[in-house]
JSON list of C-alpha atoms in Angstrom, two decimals:
[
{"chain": "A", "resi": 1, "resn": "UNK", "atom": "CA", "xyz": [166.71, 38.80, -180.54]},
{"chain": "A", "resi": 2, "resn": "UNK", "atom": "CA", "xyz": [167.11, 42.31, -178.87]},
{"chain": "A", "resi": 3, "resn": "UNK", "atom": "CA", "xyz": [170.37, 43.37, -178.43]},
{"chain": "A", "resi": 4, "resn": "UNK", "atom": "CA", "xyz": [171.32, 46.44, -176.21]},
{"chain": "A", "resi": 5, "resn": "UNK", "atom": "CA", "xyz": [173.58, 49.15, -177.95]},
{"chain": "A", "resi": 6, "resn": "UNK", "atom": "CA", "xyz": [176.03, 51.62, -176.88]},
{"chain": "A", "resi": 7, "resn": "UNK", "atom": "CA", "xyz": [178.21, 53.54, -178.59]},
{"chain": "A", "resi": 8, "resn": "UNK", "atom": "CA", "xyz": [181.51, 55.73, -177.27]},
{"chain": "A", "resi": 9, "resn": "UNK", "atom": "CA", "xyz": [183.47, 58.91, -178.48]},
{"chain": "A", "resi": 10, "resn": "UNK", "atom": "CA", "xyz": [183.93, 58.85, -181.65]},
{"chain": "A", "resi": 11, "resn": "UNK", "atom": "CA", "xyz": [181.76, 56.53, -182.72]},
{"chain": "A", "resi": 12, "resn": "UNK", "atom": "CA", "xyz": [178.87, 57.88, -180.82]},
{"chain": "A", "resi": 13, "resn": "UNK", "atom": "CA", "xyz": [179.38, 61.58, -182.47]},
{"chain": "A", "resi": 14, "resn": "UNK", "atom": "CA", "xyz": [179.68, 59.89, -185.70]},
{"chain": "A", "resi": 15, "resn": "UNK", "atom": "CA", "xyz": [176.35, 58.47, -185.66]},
{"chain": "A", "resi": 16, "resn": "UNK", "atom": "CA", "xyz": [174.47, 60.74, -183.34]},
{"chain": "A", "resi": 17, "resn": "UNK", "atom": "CA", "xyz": [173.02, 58.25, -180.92]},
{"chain": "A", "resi": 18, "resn": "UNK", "atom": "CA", "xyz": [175.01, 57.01, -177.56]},
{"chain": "A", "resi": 19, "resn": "UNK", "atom": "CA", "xyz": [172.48, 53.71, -177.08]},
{"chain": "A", "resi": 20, "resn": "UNK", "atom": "CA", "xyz": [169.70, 52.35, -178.49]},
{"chain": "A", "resi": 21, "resn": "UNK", "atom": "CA", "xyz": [167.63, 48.91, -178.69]},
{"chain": "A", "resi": 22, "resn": "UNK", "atom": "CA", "xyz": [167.59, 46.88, -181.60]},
{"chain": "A", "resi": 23, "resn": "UNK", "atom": "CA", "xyz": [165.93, 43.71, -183.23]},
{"chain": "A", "resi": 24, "resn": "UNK", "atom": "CA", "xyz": [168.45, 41.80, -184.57]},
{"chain": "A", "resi": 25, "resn": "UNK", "atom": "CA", "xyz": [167.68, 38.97, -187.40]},
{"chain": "A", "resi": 26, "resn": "UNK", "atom": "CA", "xyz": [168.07, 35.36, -186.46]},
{"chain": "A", "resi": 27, "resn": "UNK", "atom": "CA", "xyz": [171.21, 34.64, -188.33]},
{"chain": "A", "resi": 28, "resn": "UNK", "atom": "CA", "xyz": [173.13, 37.84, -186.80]},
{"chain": "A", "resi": 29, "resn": "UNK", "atom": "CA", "xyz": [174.77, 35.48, -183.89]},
{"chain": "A", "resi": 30, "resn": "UNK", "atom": "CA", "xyz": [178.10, 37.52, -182.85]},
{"chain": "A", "resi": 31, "resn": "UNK", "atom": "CA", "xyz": [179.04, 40.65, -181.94]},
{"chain": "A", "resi": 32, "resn": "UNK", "atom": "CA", "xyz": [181.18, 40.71, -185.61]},
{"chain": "A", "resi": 33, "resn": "UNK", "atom": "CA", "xyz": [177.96, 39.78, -187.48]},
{"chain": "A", "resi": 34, "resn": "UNK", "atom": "CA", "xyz": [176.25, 42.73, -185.44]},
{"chain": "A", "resi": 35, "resn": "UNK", "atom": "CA", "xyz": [178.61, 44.99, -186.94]},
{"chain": "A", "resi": 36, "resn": "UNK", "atom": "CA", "xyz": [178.40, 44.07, -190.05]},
{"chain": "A", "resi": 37, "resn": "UNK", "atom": "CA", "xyz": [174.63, 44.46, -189.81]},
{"chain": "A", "resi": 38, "resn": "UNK", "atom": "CA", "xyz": [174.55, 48.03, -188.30]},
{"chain": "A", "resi": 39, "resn": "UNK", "atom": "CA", "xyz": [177.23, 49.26, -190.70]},
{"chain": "A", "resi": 40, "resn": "UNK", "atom": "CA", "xyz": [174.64, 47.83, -193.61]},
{"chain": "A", "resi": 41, "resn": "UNK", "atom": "CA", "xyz": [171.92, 50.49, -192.43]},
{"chain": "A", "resi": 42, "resn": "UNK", "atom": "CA", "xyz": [174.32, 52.67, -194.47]},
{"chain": "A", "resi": 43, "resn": "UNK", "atom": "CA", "xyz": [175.82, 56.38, -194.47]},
{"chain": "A", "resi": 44, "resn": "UNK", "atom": "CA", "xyz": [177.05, 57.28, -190.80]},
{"chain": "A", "resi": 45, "resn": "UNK", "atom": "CA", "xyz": [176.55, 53.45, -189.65]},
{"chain": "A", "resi": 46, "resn": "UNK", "atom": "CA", "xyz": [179.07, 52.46, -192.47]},
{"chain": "A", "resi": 47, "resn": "UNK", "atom": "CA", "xyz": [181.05, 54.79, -191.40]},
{"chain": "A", "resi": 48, "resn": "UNK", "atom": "CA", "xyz": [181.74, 54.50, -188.11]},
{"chain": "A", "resi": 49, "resn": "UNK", "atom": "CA", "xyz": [181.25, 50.50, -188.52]},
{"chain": "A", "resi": 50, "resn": "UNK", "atom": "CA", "xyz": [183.46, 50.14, -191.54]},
{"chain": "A", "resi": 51, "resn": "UNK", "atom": "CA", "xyz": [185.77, 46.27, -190.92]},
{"chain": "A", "resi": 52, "resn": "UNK", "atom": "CA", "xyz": [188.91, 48.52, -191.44]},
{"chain": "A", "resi": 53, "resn": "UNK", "atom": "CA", "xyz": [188.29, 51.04, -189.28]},
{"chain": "A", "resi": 54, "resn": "UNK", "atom": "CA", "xyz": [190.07, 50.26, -185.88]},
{"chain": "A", "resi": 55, "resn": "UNK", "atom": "CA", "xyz": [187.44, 49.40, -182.86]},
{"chain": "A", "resi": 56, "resn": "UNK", "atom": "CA", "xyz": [187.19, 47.91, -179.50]},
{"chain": "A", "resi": 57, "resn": "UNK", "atom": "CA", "xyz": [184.17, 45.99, -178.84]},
{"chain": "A", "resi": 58, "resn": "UNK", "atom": "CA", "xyz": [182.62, 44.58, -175.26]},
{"chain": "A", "resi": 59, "resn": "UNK", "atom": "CA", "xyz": [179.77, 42.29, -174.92]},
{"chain": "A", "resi": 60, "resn": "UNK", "atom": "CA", "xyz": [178.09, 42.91, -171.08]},
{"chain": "A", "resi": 61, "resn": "UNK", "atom": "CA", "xyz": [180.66, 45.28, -170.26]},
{"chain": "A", "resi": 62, "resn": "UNK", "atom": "CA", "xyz": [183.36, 42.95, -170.74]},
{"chain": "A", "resi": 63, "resn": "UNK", "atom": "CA", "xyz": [185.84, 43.23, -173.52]},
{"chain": "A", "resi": 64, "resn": "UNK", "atom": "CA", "xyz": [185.31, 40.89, -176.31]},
{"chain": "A", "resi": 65, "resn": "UNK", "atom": "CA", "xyz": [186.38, 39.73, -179.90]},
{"chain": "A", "resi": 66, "resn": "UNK", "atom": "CA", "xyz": [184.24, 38.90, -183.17]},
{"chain": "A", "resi": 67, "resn": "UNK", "atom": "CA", "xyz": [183.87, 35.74, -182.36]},
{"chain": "A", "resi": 68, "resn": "UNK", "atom": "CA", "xyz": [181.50, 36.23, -178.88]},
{"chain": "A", "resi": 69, "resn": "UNK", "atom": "CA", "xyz": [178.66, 34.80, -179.05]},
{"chain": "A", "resi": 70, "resn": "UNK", "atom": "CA", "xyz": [175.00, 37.37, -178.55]},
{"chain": "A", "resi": 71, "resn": "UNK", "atom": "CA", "xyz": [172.35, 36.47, -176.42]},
{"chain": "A", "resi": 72, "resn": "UNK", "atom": "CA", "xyz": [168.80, 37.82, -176.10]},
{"chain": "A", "resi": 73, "resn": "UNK", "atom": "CA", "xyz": [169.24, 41.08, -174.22]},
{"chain": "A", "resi": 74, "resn": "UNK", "atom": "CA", "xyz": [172.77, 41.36, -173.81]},
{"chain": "A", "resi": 75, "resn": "UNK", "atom": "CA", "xyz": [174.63, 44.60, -173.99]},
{"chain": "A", "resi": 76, "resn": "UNK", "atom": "CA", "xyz": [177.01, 45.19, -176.54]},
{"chain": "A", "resi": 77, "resn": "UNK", "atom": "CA", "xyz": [179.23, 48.51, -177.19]},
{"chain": "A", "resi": 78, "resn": "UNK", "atom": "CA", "xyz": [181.14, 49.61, -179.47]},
{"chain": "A", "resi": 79, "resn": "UNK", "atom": "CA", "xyz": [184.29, 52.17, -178.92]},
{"chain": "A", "resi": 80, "resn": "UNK", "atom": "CA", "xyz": [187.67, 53.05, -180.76]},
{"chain": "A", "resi": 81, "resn": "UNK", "atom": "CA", "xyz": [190.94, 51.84, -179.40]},
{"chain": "A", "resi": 82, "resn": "UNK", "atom": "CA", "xyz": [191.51, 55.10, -177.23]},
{"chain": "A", "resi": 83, "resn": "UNK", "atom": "CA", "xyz": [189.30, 56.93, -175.57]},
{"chain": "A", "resi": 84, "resn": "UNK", "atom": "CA", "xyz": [189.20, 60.32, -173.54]},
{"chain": "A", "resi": 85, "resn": "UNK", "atom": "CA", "xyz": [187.01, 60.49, -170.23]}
]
């Protein structure tokens, strides 16, 4: 499954990259899964995708929990609780 990525303020300086496109494995079927299998790429992904560090999260440019369900293609982002324009 390809999954759209986007990433905001802080997390997006901490890892360098505002979007990209990734391949996700067949068992990675939420958006909490998908963080847990970015943040296993390691250093700066760990980082900014740590489970206690504080983040919003919106699947299709909706707001969304760890629960929501990915589909092929969808866009998911990931952004911490406040943000600056």
């Amino acid at each position: 499954m390809d999954i759209n990525l986007r990433f905001f303020a802080s997390v997006r300086e901490t890892l360098g990259v505002s979007q990209e496109t990734a391949s996700v494995p067949a068992g990675v079927v939420t958006v909490g899964a998908l963080r847990t299998h970015l943040a296993l790429r390691g250093g700066n992904w760990a980082e900014a995708l740590a489970p206690e560090r504080a983040l919003r999260m919106a699947y299709n440019q909706v707001m969304c929990n760890a629960d929501t369900a990915l589909t092929d293609g969808c866009e998911v982002a990931f952004f911490p609780p406040v943000t600056g324009g």
